[in-house]
Tab-separated table of C-alpha atoms in Angstrom:
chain	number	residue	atom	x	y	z
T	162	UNK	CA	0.000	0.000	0.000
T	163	UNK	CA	1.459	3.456	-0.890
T	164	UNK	CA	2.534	5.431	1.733
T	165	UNK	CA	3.003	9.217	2.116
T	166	UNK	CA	4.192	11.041	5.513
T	167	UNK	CA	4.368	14.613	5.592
T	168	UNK	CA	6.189	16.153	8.617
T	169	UNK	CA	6.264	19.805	8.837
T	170	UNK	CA	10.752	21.098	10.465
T	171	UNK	CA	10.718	21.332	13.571
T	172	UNK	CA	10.518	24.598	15.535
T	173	UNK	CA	12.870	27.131	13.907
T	174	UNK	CA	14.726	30.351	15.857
T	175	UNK	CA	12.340	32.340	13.923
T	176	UNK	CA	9.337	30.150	14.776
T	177	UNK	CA	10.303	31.043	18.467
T	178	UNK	CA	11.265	34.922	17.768
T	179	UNK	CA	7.482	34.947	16.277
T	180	UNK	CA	9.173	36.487	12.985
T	181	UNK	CA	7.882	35.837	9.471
T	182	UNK	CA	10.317	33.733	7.977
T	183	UNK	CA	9.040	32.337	4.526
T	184	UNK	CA	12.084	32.006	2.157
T	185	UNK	CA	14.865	33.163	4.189
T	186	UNK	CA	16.917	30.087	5.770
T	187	UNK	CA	16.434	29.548	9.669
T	188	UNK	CA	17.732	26.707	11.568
T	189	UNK	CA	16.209	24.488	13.804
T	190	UNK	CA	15.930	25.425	17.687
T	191	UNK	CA	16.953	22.796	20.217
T	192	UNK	CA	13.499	22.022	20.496
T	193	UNK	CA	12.872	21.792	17.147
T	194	UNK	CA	15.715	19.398	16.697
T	195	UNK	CA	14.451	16.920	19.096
T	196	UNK	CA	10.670	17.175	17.654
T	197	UNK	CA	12.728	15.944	14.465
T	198	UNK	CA	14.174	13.576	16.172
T	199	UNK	CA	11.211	12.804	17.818
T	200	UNK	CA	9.029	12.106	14.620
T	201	UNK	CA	11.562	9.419	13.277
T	202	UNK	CA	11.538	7.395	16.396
T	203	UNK	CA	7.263	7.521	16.242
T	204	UNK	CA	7.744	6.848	12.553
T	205	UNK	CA	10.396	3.372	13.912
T	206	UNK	CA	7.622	2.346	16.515
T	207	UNK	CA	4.728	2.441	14.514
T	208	UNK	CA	6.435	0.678	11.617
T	209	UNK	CA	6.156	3.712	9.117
T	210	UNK	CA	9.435	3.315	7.557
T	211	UNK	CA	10.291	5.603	4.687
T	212	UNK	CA	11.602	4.511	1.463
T	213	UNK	CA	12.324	7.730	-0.283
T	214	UNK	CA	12.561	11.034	0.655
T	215	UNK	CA	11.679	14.692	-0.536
T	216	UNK	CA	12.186	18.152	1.013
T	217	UNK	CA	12.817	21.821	0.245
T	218	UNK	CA	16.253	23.932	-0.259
T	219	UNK	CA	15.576	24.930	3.175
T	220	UNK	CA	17.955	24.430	6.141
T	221	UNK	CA	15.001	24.109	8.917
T	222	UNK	CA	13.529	21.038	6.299
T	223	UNK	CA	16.473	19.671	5.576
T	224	UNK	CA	17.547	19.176	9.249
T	225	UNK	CA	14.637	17.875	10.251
T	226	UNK	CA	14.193	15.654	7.474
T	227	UNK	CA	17.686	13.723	8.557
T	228	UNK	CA	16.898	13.858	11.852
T	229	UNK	CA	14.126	12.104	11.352
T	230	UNK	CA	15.389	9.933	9.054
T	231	UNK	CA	18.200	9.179	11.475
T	232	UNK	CA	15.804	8.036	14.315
T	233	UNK	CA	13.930	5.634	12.080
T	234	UNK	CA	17.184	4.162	11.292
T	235	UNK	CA	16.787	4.910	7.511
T	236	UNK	CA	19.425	8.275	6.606
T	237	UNK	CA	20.724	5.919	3.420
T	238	UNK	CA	17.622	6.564	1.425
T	239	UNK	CA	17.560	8.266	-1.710
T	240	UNK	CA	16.111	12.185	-1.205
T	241	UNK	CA	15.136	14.615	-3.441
T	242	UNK	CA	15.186	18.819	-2.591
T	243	UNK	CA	13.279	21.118	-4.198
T	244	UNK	CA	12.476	24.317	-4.304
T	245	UNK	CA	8.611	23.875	-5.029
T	246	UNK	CA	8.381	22.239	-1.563
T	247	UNK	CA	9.894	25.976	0.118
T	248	UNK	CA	7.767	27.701	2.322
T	249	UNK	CA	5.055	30.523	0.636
T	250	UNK	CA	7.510	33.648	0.612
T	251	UNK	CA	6.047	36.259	2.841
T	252	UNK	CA	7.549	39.088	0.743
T	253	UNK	CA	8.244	42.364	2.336
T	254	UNK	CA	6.975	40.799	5.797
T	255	UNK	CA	10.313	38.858	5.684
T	256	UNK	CA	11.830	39.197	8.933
T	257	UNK	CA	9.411	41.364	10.736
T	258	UNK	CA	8.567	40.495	14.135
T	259	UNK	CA	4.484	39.596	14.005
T	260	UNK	CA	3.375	41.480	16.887
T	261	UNK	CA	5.378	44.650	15.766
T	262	UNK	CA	3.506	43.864	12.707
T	263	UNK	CA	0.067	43.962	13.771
T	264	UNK	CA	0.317	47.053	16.085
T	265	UNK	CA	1.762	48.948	13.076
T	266	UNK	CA	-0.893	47.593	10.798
T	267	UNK	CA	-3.764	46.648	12.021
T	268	UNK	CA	-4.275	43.157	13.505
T	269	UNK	CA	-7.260	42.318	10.681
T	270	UNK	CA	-4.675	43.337	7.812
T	271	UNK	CA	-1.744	41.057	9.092
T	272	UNK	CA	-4.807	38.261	9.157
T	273	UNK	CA	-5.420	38.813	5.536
T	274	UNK	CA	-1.655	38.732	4.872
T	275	UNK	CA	-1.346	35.282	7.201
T	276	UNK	CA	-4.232	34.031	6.508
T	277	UNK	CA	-6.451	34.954	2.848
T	278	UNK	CA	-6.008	32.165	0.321
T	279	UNK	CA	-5.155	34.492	-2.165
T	280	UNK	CA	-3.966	37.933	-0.924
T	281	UNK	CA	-0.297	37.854	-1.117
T	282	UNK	CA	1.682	40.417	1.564
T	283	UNK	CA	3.538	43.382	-0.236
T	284	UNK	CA	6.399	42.335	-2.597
T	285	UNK	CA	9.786	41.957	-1.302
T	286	UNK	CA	11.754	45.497	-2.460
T	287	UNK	CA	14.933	44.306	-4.599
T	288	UNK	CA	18.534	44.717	-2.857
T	289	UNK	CA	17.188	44.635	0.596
T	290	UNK	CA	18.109	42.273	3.408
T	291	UNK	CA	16.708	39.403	2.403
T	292	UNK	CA	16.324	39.734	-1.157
T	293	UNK	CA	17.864	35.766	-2.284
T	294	UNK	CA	18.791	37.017	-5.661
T	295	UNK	CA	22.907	36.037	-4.987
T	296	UNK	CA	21.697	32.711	-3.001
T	297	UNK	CA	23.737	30.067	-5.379
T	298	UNK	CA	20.474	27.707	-4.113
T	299	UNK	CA	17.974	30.015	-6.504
T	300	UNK	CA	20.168	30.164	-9.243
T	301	UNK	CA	18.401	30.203	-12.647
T	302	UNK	CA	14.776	30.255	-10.499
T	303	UNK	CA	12.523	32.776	-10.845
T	304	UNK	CA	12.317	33.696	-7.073
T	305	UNK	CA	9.139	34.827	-6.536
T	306	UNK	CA	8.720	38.402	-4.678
T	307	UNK	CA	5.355	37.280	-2.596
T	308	UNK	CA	3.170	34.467	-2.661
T	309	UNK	CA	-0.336	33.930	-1.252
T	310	UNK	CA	-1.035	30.316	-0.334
T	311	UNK	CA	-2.925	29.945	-4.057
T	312	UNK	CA	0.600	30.666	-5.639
T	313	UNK	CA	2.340	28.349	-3.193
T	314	UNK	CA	-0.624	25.729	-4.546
T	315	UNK	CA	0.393	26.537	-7.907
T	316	UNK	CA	3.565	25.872	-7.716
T	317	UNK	CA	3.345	22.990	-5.392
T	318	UNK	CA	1.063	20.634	-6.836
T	319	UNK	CA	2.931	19.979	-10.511
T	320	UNK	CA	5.606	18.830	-8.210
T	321	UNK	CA	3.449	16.222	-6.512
T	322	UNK	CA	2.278	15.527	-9.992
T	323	UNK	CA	5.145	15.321	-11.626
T	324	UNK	CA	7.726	13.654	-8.826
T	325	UNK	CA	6.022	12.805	-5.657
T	326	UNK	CA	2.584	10.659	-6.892
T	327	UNK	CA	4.414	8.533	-9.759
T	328	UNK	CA	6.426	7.671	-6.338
T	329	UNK	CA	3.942	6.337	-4.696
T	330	UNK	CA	2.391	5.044	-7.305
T	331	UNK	CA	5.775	2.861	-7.639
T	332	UNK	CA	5.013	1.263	-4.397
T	333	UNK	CA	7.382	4.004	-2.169
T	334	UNK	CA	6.751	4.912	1.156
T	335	UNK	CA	7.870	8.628	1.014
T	336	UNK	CA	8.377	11.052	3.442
T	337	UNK	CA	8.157	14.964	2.677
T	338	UNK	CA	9.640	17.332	5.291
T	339	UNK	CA	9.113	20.621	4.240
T	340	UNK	CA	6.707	23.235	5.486
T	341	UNK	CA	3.769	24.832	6.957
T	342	UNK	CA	2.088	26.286	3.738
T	343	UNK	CA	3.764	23.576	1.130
T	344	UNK	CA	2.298	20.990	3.506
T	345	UNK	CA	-0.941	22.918	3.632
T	346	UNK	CA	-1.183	22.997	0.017
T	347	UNK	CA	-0.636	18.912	-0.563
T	348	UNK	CA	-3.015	18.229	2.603
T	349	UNK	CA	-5.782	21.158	0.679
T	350	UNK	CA	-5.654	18.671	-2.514
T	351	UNK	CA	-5.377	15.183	-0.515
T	352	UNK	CA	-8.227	15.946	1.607
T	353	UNK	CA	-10.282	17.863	-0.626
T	354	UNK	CA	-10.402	21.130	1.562
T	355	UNK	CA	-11.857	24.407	0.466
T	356	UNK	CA	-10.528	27.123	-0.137
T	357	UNK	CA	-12.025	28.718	2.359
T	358	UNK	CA	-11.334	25.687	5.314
T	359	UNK	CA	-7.776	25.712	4.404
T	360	UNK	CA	-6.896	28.911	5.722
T	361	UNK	CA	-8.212	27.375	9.141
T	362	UNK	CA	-5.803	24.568	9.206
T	363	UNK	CA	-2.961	24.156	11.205
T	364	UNK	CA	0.066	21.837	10.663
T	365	UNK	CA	1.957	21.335	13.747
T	366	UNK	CA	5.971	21.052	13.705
T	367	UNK	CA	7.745	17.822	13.792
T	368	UNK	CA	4.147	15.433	13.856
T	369	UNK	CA	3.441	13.042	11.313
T	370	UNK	CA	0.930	13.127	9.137
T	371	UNK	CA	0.169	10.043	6.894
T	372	UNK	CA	-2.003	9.203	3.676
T	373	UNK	CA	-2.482	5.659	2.706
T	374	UNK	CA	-3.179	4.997	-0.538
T	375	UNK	CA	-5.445	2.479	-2.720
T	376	UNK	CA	-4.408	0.696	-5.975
T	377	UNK	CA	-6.359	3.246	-7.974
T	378	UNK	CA	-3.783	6.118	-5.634
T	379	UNK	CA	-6.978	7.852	-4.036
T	380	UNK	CA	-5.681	8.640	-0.695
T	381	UNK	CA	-7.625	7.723	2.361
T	382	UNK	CA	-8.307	9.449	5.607
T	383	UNK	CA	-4.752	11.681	6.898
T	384	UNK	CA	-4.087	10.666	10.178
T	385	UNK	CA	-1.487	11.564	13.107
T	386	UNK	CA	0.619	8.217	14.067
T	387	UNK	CA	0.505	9.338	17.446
T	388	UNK	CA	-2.632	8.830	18.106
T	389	UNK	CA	-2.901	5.481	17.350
């Protein structure tokens, strides 16, 4: 039975400075190292055992990926990164601290910016901070300026077409450690959410999520390993 488990990194220093992060490359907190950690030892006990792996350019993804990988005994499997499996870039938001945010904006504007489905936040000005344009990662990508969580969608699911079903549809069990919005975006089209419900959901760092799959690759009910 095709297998997919999404796992969303582990708490990053940014996660824990409440800052909007989106493109630009955070590690992992202590904490969100062992939640990494922590999700590859669940995956070990409950017998979830990945067979190939996927994940973004993105330190905090990467990390957690291996760490998880490492506590389910299976770091020597072939992986995959991608920068369609990034975070939605948060634009000119990009290192702001959220609170600072909504006091100097209103708190009902930041929730349209955080959480519309398709109003993106203002476009990241060129030069600044943490414009990626010299980041050998991006090179020859067209790195976007400011995404809403439809363009993260967009760009998204051709990758699951086009890399991550035929997969499964091989007979892989594949993990994908990559984000909160990516992750939102394969759970919106695995589950059939709305638009509007998605902007409700929340993926929590360093829990498993898994899809089982039927010959004819409909995916059943996502549920957390934990609780069962």
């Amino acid at each position: 039975m095709p297998t997919l488990i999404l796992v969303r990194h582990g708490q990053s220093q940014w996660n824990l400075e409440n800052r909007f992060t989106g493109w630009w490359d955070v590690d992992l907190t202590e904490k969100g190292a062992t939640e990494a950690s922590a999700a590859g030892a669940l995956l070990a006990e409950k017998g979830l055992l990945p067979t190939l792996a996927f994940t973004s350019l993105q330190t905090r993804a990467i990390k957690t990926l291996h760490l998880a990988l490492e506590a389910c005994g299976r770091l020597w499997i072939p992986e995959t990164k991608d920068w369609r499996l990034n975070e939605r870039h948060y634009g000119g938001l990009t290192g702001l601290d959220k609170a600072e945010t909504a006091a100097k904006h209103g708190d009902e504007q930041v929730k349209v910016w955080r959480r519309s489905f398709d109003v993106p936040p203002p476009a990241l000005e060129p030069g600044g901070a943490y414009d990626l344009a010299a980041d050998p990662r991006y090179a020859g990508i067209a790195i976007p300026a400011t995404e809403s969580l439809k363009l993260t969608i967009e760009r998204v699911l051709p990758y699951w077409d086009s890399a991550i079903r035929p997969a499964l549809a091989a007979g892989e069990t594949v993990i994908v450690a990559a984000h909160g919005n990516s992750l939102r975006a394969l759970v919106k089209h695995l589950s059939g959410i709305s638009d509007a419900d998605i902007t409700g959901l929340e993926i929590p760092t360093g829990e498993p999520i898994v899809y089982e799959f039927d010959a004819a690759m409909r995916a059943g009910e996502r549920y957390y390993p934990k609780d069962r």
